[in-house]
mmCIF file of C-alpha atoms and ligand atoms in Angstrom:
data_model
loop_
_atom_site.group_PDB
_atom_site.id
_atom_site.type_symbol
_atom_site.label_atom_id
_atom_site.label_comp_id
_atom_site.label_asym_id
_atom_site.label_seq_id
_atom_site.Cartn_x
_atom_site.Cartn_y
_atom_site.Cartn_z
ATOM 1 C CA MET A 1403 2.610 -26.969 25.268
ATOM 2 C CA SER A 1404 4.350 -25.107 28.112
ATOM 3 C CA TYR A 1405 6.514 -22.073 27.536
ATOM 4 C CA TYR A 1406 9.409 -20.891 29.720
ATOM 5 C CA SER A 1407 11.740 -17.869 29.706
ATOM 6 C CA LYS A 1408 15.379 -18.493 28.921
ATOM 7 C CA ILE A 1409 17.969 -15.816 29.668
ATOM 8 C CA ILE A 1410 20.095 -15.513 26.518
ATOM 9 C CA GLY A 1411 22.045 -12.305 27.104
ATOM 10 C CA THR A 1412 23.073 -9.831 29.775
ATOM 11 C CA GLY A 1413 24.940 -6.538 29.787
ATOM 12 C CA LYS A 1414 25.996 -3.617 31.925
ATOM 13 C CA GLY A 1415 26.535 0.111 31.453
ATOM 14 C CA LEU A 1416 28.648 2.296 33.752
ATOM 15 C CA PRO A 1417 29.518 5.991 33.736
ATOM 16 C CA GLU A 1418 33.190 6.768 33.149
ATOM 17 C CA LYS A 1419 33.798 8.843 36.251
ATOM 18 C CA ILE A 1420 34.812 7.020 39.424
ATOM 19 C CA MET A 1421 34.312 8.753 42.761
ATOM 20 C CA THR A 1422 36.416 7.383 45.612
ATOM 21 C CA ASN A 1423 35.513 7.491 49.323
ATOM 22 C CA LYS A 1424 38.367 9.923 49.887
ATOM 23 C CA GLU A 1425 36.594 12.558 47.746
ATOM 24 C CA PHE A 1426 33.754 12.795 50.295
ATOM 25 C CA GLU A 1427 36.203 13.915 52.970
ATOM 26 C CA SER A 1428 36.425 17.384 51.381
ATOM 27 C CA PHE A 1429 32.720 18.238 51.843
ATOM 28 C CA ILE A 1430 31.208 16.030 54.591
ATOM 29 C CA GLU A 1431 32.507 14.720 57.899
ATOM 30 C CA THR A 1432 33.401 11.152 56.984
ATOM 31 C CA SER A 1433 36.368 8.967 56.153
ATOM 32 C CA ASP A 1434 37.332 6.257 53.710
ATOM 33 C CA GLU A 1435 37.778 3.937 56.703
ATOM 34 C CA TRP A 1436 34.210 4.602 58.043
ATOM 35 C CA ILE A 1437 32.602 4.029 54.664
ATOM 36 C CA ARG A 1438 34.574 0.854 53.915
ATOM 37 C CA THR A 1439 34.063 -0.782 57.302
ATOM 38 C CA ARG A 1440 30.329 0.091 57.606
ATOM 39 C CA THR A 1441 29.325 -0.535 53.976
ATOM 40 C CA GLY A 1442 32.089 -2.370 52.082
ATOM 41 C CA ILE A 1443 32.049 0.406 49.460
ATOM 42 C CA SER A 1444 35.389 1.811 48.195
ATOM 43 C CA GLN A 1445 34.186 3.742 45.151
ATOM 44 C CA ARG A 1446 31.170 4.307 42.899
ATOM 45 C CA HIS A 1447 30.606 5.501 39.330
ATOM 46 C CA ILE A 1448 28.858 8.850 38.883
ATOM 47 C CA ALA A 1449 27.151 9.967 35.663
ATOM 48 C CA ASN A 1450 28.465 13.124 34.058
ATOM 49 C CA THR A 1451 25.323 14.775 32.702
ATOM 50 C CA GLU A 1452 27.387 17.372 30.841
ATOM 51 C CA LYS A 1453 28.908 14.530 28.829
ATOM 52 C CA GLY A 1454 25.448 13.133 28.088
ATOM 53 C CA GLU A 1455 25.567 10.326 30.659
ATOM 54 C CA SER A 1456 22.113 9.639 32.098
ATOM 55 C CA THR A 1457 19.724 6.862 33.029
ATOM 56 C CA LEU A 1458 18.889 6.457 29.332
ATOM 57 C CA SER A 1459 22.479 6.396 28.084
ATOM 58 C CA LEU A 1460 23.451 3.773 30.682
ATOM 59 C CA ALA A 1461 20.352 1.696 29.861
ATOM 60 C CA ARG A 1462 21.284 1.905 26.173
ATOM 61 C CA LEU A 1463 24.846 0.718 26.840
ATOM 62 C CA ALA A 1464 23.677 -2.215 28.980
ATOM 63 C CA SER A 1465 21.029 -3.177 26.403
ATOM 64 C CA LEU A 1466 23.473 -3.088 23.476
ATOM 65 C CA ASN A 1467 25.864 -5.333 25.424
ATOM 66 C CA ALA A 1468 23.022 -7.738 26.191
ATOM 67 C CA LEU A 1469 21.855 -7.771 22.561
ATOM 68 C CA GLU A 1470 25.391 -8.567 21.427
ATOM 69 C CA LYS A 1471 25.724 -11.451 23.921
ATOM 70 C CA ALA A 1472 22.283 -12.784 22.970
ATOM 71 C CA ALA A 1473 23.198 -12.476 19.262
ATOM 72 C CA ILE A 1474 19.761 -11.139 18.330
ATOM 73 C CA SER A 1475 18.717 -7.841 16.785
ATOM 74 C CA ALA A 1476 16.676 -5.074 18.415
ATOM 75 C CA GLN A 1477 13.802 -5.862 16.036
ATOM 76 C CA ASP A 1478 13.448 -9.271 17.719
ATOM 77 C CA ILE A 1479 12.383 -7.646 21.003
ATOM 78 C CA ASP A 1480 8.635 -7.660 21.765
ATOM 79 C CA LEU A 1481 8.709 -5.999 25.199
ATOM 80 C CA ILE A 1482 11.031 -3.570 27.009
ATOM 81 C CA ILE A 1483 10.729 -2.950 30.748
ATOM 82 C CA VAL A 1484 12.988 -0.447 32.503
ATOM 83 C CA GLY A 1485 13.042 -0.633 36.304
ATOM 84 C CA THR A 1486 14.032 2.813 37.564
ATOM 85 C CA VAL A 1487 13.242 5.474 40.159
ATOM 86 C CA THR A 1488 15.362 7.995 38.251
ATOM 87 C CA PRO A 1489 13.642 8.042 34.842
ATOM 88 C CA GLU A 1490 15.108 10.121 32.034
ATOM 89 C CA SER A 1491 11.796 11.945 31.806
ATOM 90 C CA VAL A 1492 8.294 11.291 33.083
ATOM 91 C CA MET A 1493 6.978 11.169 29.538
ATOM 92 C CA PRO A 1494 8.185 9.633 27.311
ATOM 93 C CA THR A 1495 9.230 6.877 29.654
ATOM 94 C CA THR A 1496 12.880 5.809 29.719
ATOM 95 C CA ALA A 1497 11.712 2.530 28.182
ATOM 96 C CA ASN A 1498 10.031 4.323 25.260
ATOM 97 C CA SER A 1499 13.165 6.396 24.609
ATOM 98 C CA LEU A 1500 15.244 3.226 24.811
ATOM 99 C CA GLN A 1501 12.916 1.548 22.317
ATOM 100 C CA ARG A 1502 13.470 4.499 19.961
ATOM 101 C CA ASP A 1503 17.275 4.517 20.440
ATOM 102 C CA LEU A 1504 17.648 0.772 19.922
ATOM 103 C CA GLY A 1505 15.318 0.750 16.939
ATOM 104 C CA ALA A 1506 13.222 -1.902 18.676
ATOM 105 C CA VAL A 1507 10.287 -1.112 16.398
ATOM 106 C CA ASN A 1508 8.307 -4.237 17.295
ATOM 107 C CA ALA A 1509 8.422 -3.738 21.055
ATOM 108 C CA PHE A 1510 5.968 -2.149 23.475
ATOM 109 C CA SER A 1511 7.695 -0.584 26.444
ATOM 110 C CA PHE A 1512 7.132 0.822 29.905
ATOM 111 C CA ASP A 1513 8.957 1.930 33.056
ATOM 112 C CA LEU A 1514 8.433 0.193 36.358
ATOM 113 C CA GLN A 1515 8.989 1.773 39.762
ATOM 114 C CA ALA A 1516 9.888 -0.669 42.502
ATOM 115 C CA ALA A 1517 13.134 0.953 43.719
ATOM 116 C CA CYS A 1518 15.980 -1.574 44.057
ATOM 117 C CA SER A 1519 13.542 -4.394 43.200
ATOM 118 C CA GLY A 1520 12.728 -2.862 39.787
ATOM 119 C CA PHE A 1521 14.751 -5.402 37.810
ATOM 120 C CA LEU A 1522 13.334 -8.410 39.668
ATOM 121 C CA TYR A 1523 9.760 -7.114 39.345
ATOM 122 C CA GLY A 1524 10.418 -6.537 35.626
ATOM 123 C CA LEU A 1525 11.797 -10.048 35.232
ATOM 124 C CA SER A 1526 8.675 -11.532 36.831
ATOM 125 C CA ILE A 1527 6.369 -9.561 34.488
ATOM 126 C CA ALA A 1528 8.358 -10.379 31.347
ATOM 127 C CA ASP A 1529 8.390 -14.050 32.430
ATOM 128 C CA GLN A 1530 4.583 -14.030 32.720
ATOM 129 C CA TYR A 1531 4.165 -12.508 29.238
ATOM 130 C CA ILE A 1532 6.480 -15.149 27.778
ATOM 131 C CA ARG A 1533 4.903 -18.075 29.674
ATOM 132 C CA SER A 1534 1.428 -17.021 28.555
ATOM 133 C CA GLY A 1535 2.569 -17.119 24.931
ATOM 134 C CA THR A 1536 1.764 -13.417 24.432
ATOM 135 C CA ILE A 1537 5.328 -12.493 23.482
ATOM 136 C CA LYS A 1538 8.530 -14.264 22.517
ATOM 137 C CA THR A 1539 11.398 -11.995 23.584
ATOM 138 C CA ALA A 1540 11.799 -9.341 26.284
ATOM 139 C CA LEU A 1541 14.495 -6.899 27.341
ATOM 140 C CA VAL A 1542 14.494 -6.156 31.075
ATOM 141 C CA VAL A 1543 16.683 -3.312 32.320
ATOM 142 C CA GLY A 1544 17.520 -1.887 35.737
ATOM 143 C CA ALA A 1545 18.912 1.630 35.239
ATOM 144 C CA GLU A 1546 19.570 4.365 37.776
ATOM 145 C CA THR A 1547 21.342 7.659 38.293
ATOM 146 C CA LEU A 1548 20.763 7.887 42.035
ATOM 147 C CA SER A 1549 23.454 10.582 42.198
ATOM 148 C CA THR A 1550 20.616 12.909 41.117
ATOM 149 C CA LEU A 1551 18.494 11.941 44.122
ATOM 150 C CA VAL A 1552 20.953 11.862 47.003
ATOM 151 C CA ASP A 1553 21.379 14.752 49.384
ATOM 152 C CA TRP A 1554 25.120 15.365 49.017
ATOM 153 C CA GLN A 1555 25.209 16.943 52.490
ATOM 154 C CA ASN A 1556 23.668 13.891 54.192
ATOM 155 C CA ARG A 1557 26.573 11.600 55.089
ATOM 156 C CA SER A 1558 24.257 8.754 56.106
ATOM 157 C CA THR A 1559 22.993 8.303 52.545
ATOM 158 C CA CYS A 1560 25.197 10.057 49.964
ATOM 159 C CA VAL A 1561 28.118 7.649 50.394
ATOM 160 C CA LEU A 1562 25.960 4.599 49.658
ATOM 161 C CA PHE A 1563 24.784 4.976 46.083
ATOM 162 C CA GLY A 1564 26.177 4.902 42.546
ATOM 163 C CA ASP A 1565 24.975 5.170 38.935
ATOM 164 C CA ALA A 1566 24.738 2.212 36.535
ATOM 165 C CA ALA A 1567 22.511 0.008 34.410
ATOM 166 C CA GLY A 1568 22.185 -3.724 33.865
ATOM 167 C CA ALA A 1569 20.105 -5.620 31.324
ATOM 168 C CA ALA A 1570 18.904 -9.129 30.544
ATOM 169 C CA ILE A 1571 17.235 -10.595 27.467
ATOM 170 C CA LEU A 1572 14.695 -13.383 27.920
ATOM 171 C CA THR A 1573 13.276 -15.499 25.158
ATOM 172 C CA ARG A 1574 10.623 -18.184 24.847
ATOM 173 C CA SER A 1575 11.813 -21.760 25.314
ATOM 174 C CA GLU A 1576 10.124 -25.120 25.757
ATOM 175 C CA ASP A 1577 12.992 -26.403 27.915
ATOM 176 C CA ARG A 1578 12.330 -25.803 31.620
ATOM 177 C CA SER A 1579 15.868 -26.857 32.525
ATOM 178 C CA HIS A 1580 17.240 -23.591 31.069
ATOM 179 C CA SER A 1581 14.710 -21.047 32.296
ATOM 180 C CA ILE A 1582 13.389 -18.856 35.075
ATOM 181 C CA LEU A 1583 12.122 -21.560 37.436
ATOM 182 C CA SER A 1584 10.097 -19.257 39.681
ATOM 183 C CA THR A 1585 9.937 -15.734 41.065
ATOM 184 C CA ARG A 1586 8.367 -14.244 44.190
ATOM 185 C CA VAL A 1587 7.885 -10.490 44.571
ATOM 186 C CA TYR A 1588 6.534 -8.650 47.610
ATOM 187 C CA SER A 1589 5.743 -5.139 48.818
ATOM 188 C CA ASP A 1590 4.737 -3.526 52.108
ATOM 189 C CA GLY A 1591 3.543 0.066 51.789
ATOM 190 C CA THR A 1592 2.992 0.294 55.550
ATOM 191 C CA ARG A 1593 6.809 0.417 55.953
ATOM 192 C CA GLY A 1594 7.257 2.903 53.104
ATOM 193 C CA ASP A 1595 8.503 5.659 55.411
ATOM 194 C CA LEU A 1596 11.703 3.755 56.163
ATOM 195 C CA LEU A 1597 13.226 4.470 52.759
ATOM 196 C CA LYS A 1598 11.547 7.091 50.637
ATOM 197 C CA ILE A 1599 11.690 10.087 48.305
ATOM 198 C CA PRO A 1600 8.637 12.011 49.559
ATOM 199 C CA HIS A 1601 7.919 14.435 46.697
ATOM 200 C CA GLY A 1602 6.568 13.096 43.466
ATOM 201 C CA TYR A 1603 4.580 15.408 41.212
ATOM 202 C CA ALA A 1604 1.211 14.772 42.872
ATOM 203 C CA ALA A 1605 2.188 15.098 46.541
ATOM 204 C CA CYS A 1606 3.895 18.433 46.029
ATOM 205 C CA PRO A 1607 4.597 19.795 42.536
ATOM 206 C CA PRO A 1608 7.874 21.745 42.256
ATOM 207 C CA TRP A 1609 6.047 25.009 41.448
ATOM 208 C CA ARG A 1610 4.087 25.031 44.760
ATOM 209 C CA ALA A 1611 5.150 27.590 47.379
ATOM 210 C CA ASP A 1612 5.771 24.927 50.044
ATOM 211 C CA TYR A 1613 7.928 22.792 47.716
ATOM 212 C CA SER A 1614 11.194 21.870 49.384
ATOM 213 C CA PRO A 1615 14.051 20.458 47.264
ATOM 214 C CA SER A 1616 15.232 18.386 50.231
ATOM 215 C CA GLU A 1617 11.948 16.420 50.062
ATOM 216 C CA HIS A 1618 12.988 15.337 46.586
ATOM 217 C CA LYS A 1619 15.971 13.438 48.022
ATOM 218 C CA ILE A 1620 16.438 9.955 49.466
ATOM 219 C CA LYS A 1621 15.508 9.636 53.144
ATOM 220 C CA MET A 1622 16.372 6.462 54.979
ATOM 221 C CA GLN A 1623 16.194 4.988 58.447
ATOM 222 C CA GLY A 1624 19.387 2.982 57.927
ATOM 223 C CA SER A 1625 19.374 0.535 60.814
ATOM 224 C CA GLU A 1626 15.679 -0.419 60.360
ATOM 225 C CA ILE A 1627 16.224 -0.904 56.638
ATOM 226 C CA PHE A 1628 19.296 -2.994 57.379
ATOM 227 C CA LYS A 1629 17.326 -5.456 59.532
ATOM 228 C CA LEU A 1630 14.368 -5.652 57.140
ATOM 229 C CA ALA A 1631 16.624 -6.141 54.112
ATOM 230 C CA VAL A 1632 18.314 -9.149 55.731
ATOM 231 C CA ARG A 1633 15.071 -10.715 56.998
ATOM 232 C CA ASN A 1634 13.095 -10.195 53.787
ATOM 233 C CA MET A 1635 15.805 -11.362 51.386
ATOM 234 C CA ILE A 1636 16.234 -14.528 53.459
ATOM 235 C CA ASP A 1637 12.455 -15.141 53.583
ATOM 236 C CA ALA A 1638 12.047 -14.614 49.816
ATOM 237 C CA SER A 1639 15.029 -16.866 49.083
ATOM 238 C CA MET A 1640 13.584 -19.651 51.241
ATOM 239 C CA LYS A 1641 10.219 -19.279 49.475
ATOM 240 C CA VAL A 1642 11.635 -19.790 45.973
ATOM 241 C CA LEU A 1643 13.621 -22.754 47.238
ATOM 242 C CA GLU A 1644 10.450 -24.265 48.723
ATOM 243 C CA ASP A 1645 8.598 -23.601 45.454
ATOM 244 C CA ASN A 1646 11.186 -25.709 43.670
ATOM 245 C CA HIS A 1647 11.660 -28.345 46.430
ATOM 246 C CA LEU A 1648 15.346 -27.463 46.613
ATOM 247 C CA LYS A 1649 17.811 -27.159 49.481
ATOM 248 C CA ILE A 1650 20.415 -24.393 49.757
ATOM 249 C CA GLU A 1651 23.203 -26.831 48.887
ATOM 250 C CA GLU A 1652 21.500 -27.685 45.584
ATOM 251 C CA VAL A 1653 21.835 -24.076 44.377
ATOM 252 C CA ASP A 1654 25.003 -23.368 42.384
ATOM 253 C CA PHE A 1655 25.232 -19.594 42.864
ATOM 254 C CA PHE A 1656 23.661 -16.765 44.833
ATOM 255 C CA ILE A 1657 23.341 -13.114 43.865
ATOM 256 C CA PHE A 1658 22.309 -10.700 46.610
ATOM 257 C CA HIS A 1659 21.270 -7.081 46.085
ATOM 258 C CA GLN A 1660 24.487 -5.086 46.484
ATOM 259 C CA ALA A 1661 23.507 -2.468 49.065
ATOM 260 C CA ASN A 1662 25.938 -3.040 51.884
ATOM 261 C CA ILE A 1663 28.541 -5.773 52.421
ATOM 262 C CA ARG A 1664 27.292 -6.333 55.980
ATOM 263 C CA ILE A 1665 23.744 -7.038 54.740
ATOM 264 C CA ILE A 1666 25.139 -9.529 52.210
ATOM 265 C CA GLU A 1667 27.388 -11.166 54.832
ATOM 266 C CA MET A 1668 24.434 -11.654 57.191
ATOM 267 C CA CYS A 1669 22.381 -13.266 54.427
ATOM 268 C CA VAL A 1670 25.319 -15.480 53.429
ATOM 269 C CA LYS A 1671 25.870 -16.544 57.051
ATOM 270 C CA THR A 1672 22.197 -17.180 57.833
ATOM 271 C CA LEU A 1673 21.600 -19.140 54.645
ATOM 272 C CA ASN A 1674 24.951 -20.956 55.038
ATOM 273 C CA VAL A 1675 26.140 -20.065 51.553
ATOM 274 C CA PRO A 1676 29.823 -20.846 50.737
ATOM 275 C CA ALA A 1677 31.748 -17.635 49.978
ATOM 276 C CA ASN A 1678 32.802 -18.880 46.534
ATOM 277 C CA LYS A 1679 29.136 -19.179 45.505
ATOM 278 C CA THR A 1680 28.347 -15.436 45.503
ATOM 279 C CA TRP A 1681 29.288 -12.408 43.451
ATOM 280 C CA LEU A 1682 30.379 -9.162 45.112
ATOM 281 C CA ASN A 1683 30.890 -5.799 43.451
ATOM 282 C CA VAL A 1684 29.417 -3.367 46.010
ATOM 283 C CA ASP A 1685 33.021 -2.278 46.700
ATOM 284 C CA LYS A 1686 33.374 -0.960 43.118
ATOM 285 C CA TYR A 1687 29.905 0.373 42.345
ATOM 286 C CA GLY A 1688 28.099 1.068 45.643
ATOM 287 C CA ASN A 1689 24.349 0.506 45.670
ATOM 288 C CA THR A 1690 23.089 0.989 42.107
ATOM 289 C CA SER A 1691 19.490 0.108 43.060
ATOM 290 C CA ALA A 1692 17.637 -1.733 40.248
ATOM 291 C CA ALA A 1693 20.926 -2.258 38.392
ATOM 292 C CA THR A 1694 22.738 -4.408 40.972
ATOM 293 C CA LEU A 1695 21.238 -7.834 40.142
ATOM 294 C CA PRO A 1696 21.620 -7.721 36.331
ATOM 295 C CA ILE A 1697 25.159 -6.339 36.654
ATOM 296 C CA CYS A 1698 26.152 -9.178 39.007
ATOM 297 C CA LEU A 1699 24.510 -11.723 36.701
ATOM 298 C CA ASP A 1700 26.356 -10.280 33.732
ATOM 299 C CA GLU A 1701 29.746 -10.156 35.454
ATOM 300 C CA ALA A 1702 29.452 -13.630 36.990
ATOM 301 C CA TRP A 1703 28.351 -15.128 33.673
ATOM 302 C CA ARG A 1704 31.070 -13.461 31.591
ATOM 303 C CA ALA A 1705 33.724 -14.393 34.190
ATOM 304 C CA GLY A 1706 32.676 -18.066 34.047
ATOM 305 C CA ALA A 1707 31.606 -18.130 37.711
ATOM 306 C CA ILE A 1708 28.209 -19.316 36.456
ATOM 307 C CA LYS A 1709 27.602 -21.416 33.378
ATOM 308 C CA SER A 1710 24.835 -22.984 31.349
ATOM 309 C CA GLY A 1711 22.705 -25.286 33.488
ATOM 310 C CA ASP A 1712 23.636 -23.675 36.830
ATOM 311 C CA LYS A 1713 20.847 -22.907 39.288
ATOM 312 C CA VAL A 1714 21.205 -19.267 40.334
ATOM 313 C CA LEU A 1715 19.206 -17.665 43.144
ATOM 314 C CA MET A 1716 18.900 -13.861 43.036
ATOM 315 C CA THR A 1717 17.295 -11.793 45.784
ATOM 316 C CA THR A 1718 16.688 -8.103 46.339
ATOM 317 C CA PHE A 1719 15.266 -5.503 48.688
ATOM 318 C CA GLY A 1720 14.267 -1.926 47.942
ATOM 319 C CA GLY A 1721 12.646 1.272 49.152
ATOM 320 C CA GLY A 1722 8.953 1.729 49.458
ATOM 321 C CA ILE A 1723 9.327 -1.174 50.501
ATOM 322 C CA THR A 1724 9.702 -3.956 47.959
ATOM 323 C CA TRP A 1725 11.583 -7.235 47.836
ATOM 324 C CA GLY A 1726 11.720 -10.607 46.137
ATOM 325 C CA ALA A 1727 13.730 -13.535 44.866
ATOM 326 C CA THR A 1728 14.019 -15.598 41.727
ATOM 327 C CA LEU A 1729 15.542 -18.941 40.903
ATOM 328 C CA ILE A 1730 16.846 -19.358 37.384
ATOM 329 C CA GLN A 1731 18.569 -22.204 35.642
ATOM 330 C CA LEU A 1732 20.917 -20.707 33.084
HETATM 331 N N1 ACO B 3275 30.652 8.893 57.882
HETATM 332 C C1 ACO B 3275 30.858 9.010 59.202
HETATM 333 N N2 ACO B 3275 29.879 8.842 60.107
HETATM 334 C C2 ACO B 3275 28.657 8.537 59.646
HETATM 335 C C3 ACO B 3275 28.373 8.401 58.291
HETATM 336 C C4 ACO B 3275 29.436 8.592 57.383
HETATM 337 N N3 ACO B 3275 29.281 8.486 56.051
HETATM 338 N N4 ACO B 3275 27.067 8.100 58.139
HETATM 339 C C5 ACO B 3275 26.541 8.032 59.380
HETATM 340 N N5 ACO B 3275 27.490 8.325 60.275
HETATM 341 C C6 ACO B 3275 27.372 8.400 61.725
HETATM 342 C C7 ACO B 3275 25.977 8.713 62.168
HETATM 343 O O1 ACO B 3275 25.735 10.106 62.076
HETATM 344 C C8 ACO B 3275 25.991 8.214 63.584
HETATM 345 O O2 ACO B 3275 26.609 9.199 64.376
HETATM 346 P P1 ACO B 3275 26.048 9.537 65.847
HETATM 347 O O3 ACO B 3275 26.174 8.233 66.607
HETATM 348 O O4 ACO B 3275 26.960 10.606 66.307
HETATM 349 O O5 ACO B 3275 24.631 9.945 65.635
HETATM 350 C C9 ACO B 3275 26.918 7.008 63.517
HETATM 351 O O6 ACO B 3275 27.668 7.140 62.300
HETATM 352 C C10 ACO B 3275 26.210 5.682 63.517
HETATM 353 O O7 ACO B 3275 25.160 5.761 62.571
HETATM 354 P P2 ACO B 3275 24.293 4.521 62.242
HETATM 355 O O8 ACO B 3275 23.250 4.897 61.243
HETATM 356 O O9 ACO B 3275 23.851 3.837 63.497
HETATM 357 O O10 ACO B 3275 25.396 3.600 61.551
HETATM 358 P P3 ACO B 3275 25.222 2.148 61.016
HETATM 359 O O11 ACO B 3275 26.271 1.287 61.579
HETATM 360 O O12 ACO B 3275 23.795 1.677 61.111
HETATM 361 O O13 ACO B 3275 25.570 2.332 59.494
HETATM 362 C C11 ACO B 3275 24.445 2.541 57.407
HETATM 363 C C12 ACO B 3275 24.811 3.216 58.705
HETATM 364 C C13 ACO B 3275 25.724 2.184 56.686
HETATM 365 C C14 ACO B 3275 23.633 3.493 56.555
HETATM 366 C C15 ACO B 3275 23.664 1.266 57.752
HETATM 367 O O14 ACO B 3275 22.577 1.544 58.583
HETATM 368 C C16 ACO B 3275 23.124 0.617 56.520
HETATM 369 O O15 ACO B 3275 23.872 0.153 55.685
HETATM 370 N N6 ACO B 3275 21.804 0.501 56.418
HETATM 371 C C17 ACO B 3275 21.194 -0.070 55.244
HETATM 372 C C18 ACO B 3275 21.307 0.929 54.199
HETATM 373 C C19 ACO B 3275 21.081 0.358 52.888
HETATM 374 O O16 ACO B 3275 21.762 -0.544 52.499
HETATM 375 N N7 ACO B 3275 20.100 0.914 52.231
HETATM 376 C C20 ACO B 3275 19.758 0.549 50.990
HETATM 377 C C21 ACO B 3275 19.049 -0.787 51.042
HETATM 378 S S1 ACO B 3275 17.617 -0.731 50.215
HETATM 379 C C22 ACO B 3275 18.027 -0.186 48.777
HETATM 380 O O17 ACO B 3275 19.005 -0.631 48.239
HETATM 381 C C23 ACO B 3275 17.226 0.878 48.202
#
């Protein structure tokens, strides 16, 4: 008997506070017009840590929404994966704290670091556990508070990111026609310098004399990343289509990592995707890293833009560098 993973619920979690482009004008040399035309971003949500908003609280919100949509209880979950580069704490992992908060007493849980590809990597791992028959139900979350990792004086990066979480619940099914059809994930450490946060604990612990807080912030070579993001998301998308012997026109909907509207537009143009077959929210949220794909999936599904039986192609690209694509049939 063959097992497949069916997506039965999705959810999102956003901080309350909205920060508009205009607000940047008071502390860096930029303008609403520059940010909108170069990135497509108009605003982003920023976590208020004083009000208890954090990677964990956003992950919790997204997970509770997904549990409600899936109509299952937290005790039904066997595995929790949280894709994040901004974990609540190093230990316990965000996933372990989430397991505690949800009361998911039957789940084992871990964090996964693959930058913006964290959700897609997590999906591929959960899918393997389900297909092998090891587990029945998994919760996969992408959750970030990148506002804690941006250099607020660096105009090339601080305007790009936002805080949010997205979640999906997968469960075992014997029906391939409502499942994750295939996933491809990739990494290339030789290009890691193009988008990085240099200081972890091992490279330079914060108590060392030569520790520099600026090395704990996002550093990016924007134009190189731009080109690689387009090329790699297109390549990964073509690979999953080949794996399933499908043509672009046979796919019902496309979800691209929401980093920059111009990156998405180039992918859409190159792949020849009709505009009404994609979901865009980078204008509202900015780049929320591992959270962008599950949030788009959630919004498109709840809005009726995608429905049961639709073939949905999702693709992502992230720092380090990592990328991938998945084809699901809802
Ligand atoms: N406001 C005003 N001017 C700015 C700003 C800003 N916020 N940021 C940069 N500039 C300036 C630069 O300083 C530069 O000025 P100079 O010519 O005097 O040196 C000028 O604008 C042009 O800079 P470029 O970097 O060439 O601008 P570009 O058109 O490439 O746009 C951007 C920059 C938006 C960052 C673009 O490169 C980009 O989107 N790259 C991909 C970034 C991205 O999406 N990263 C995340 C993907 S991976 C992931 O999600 C983790």
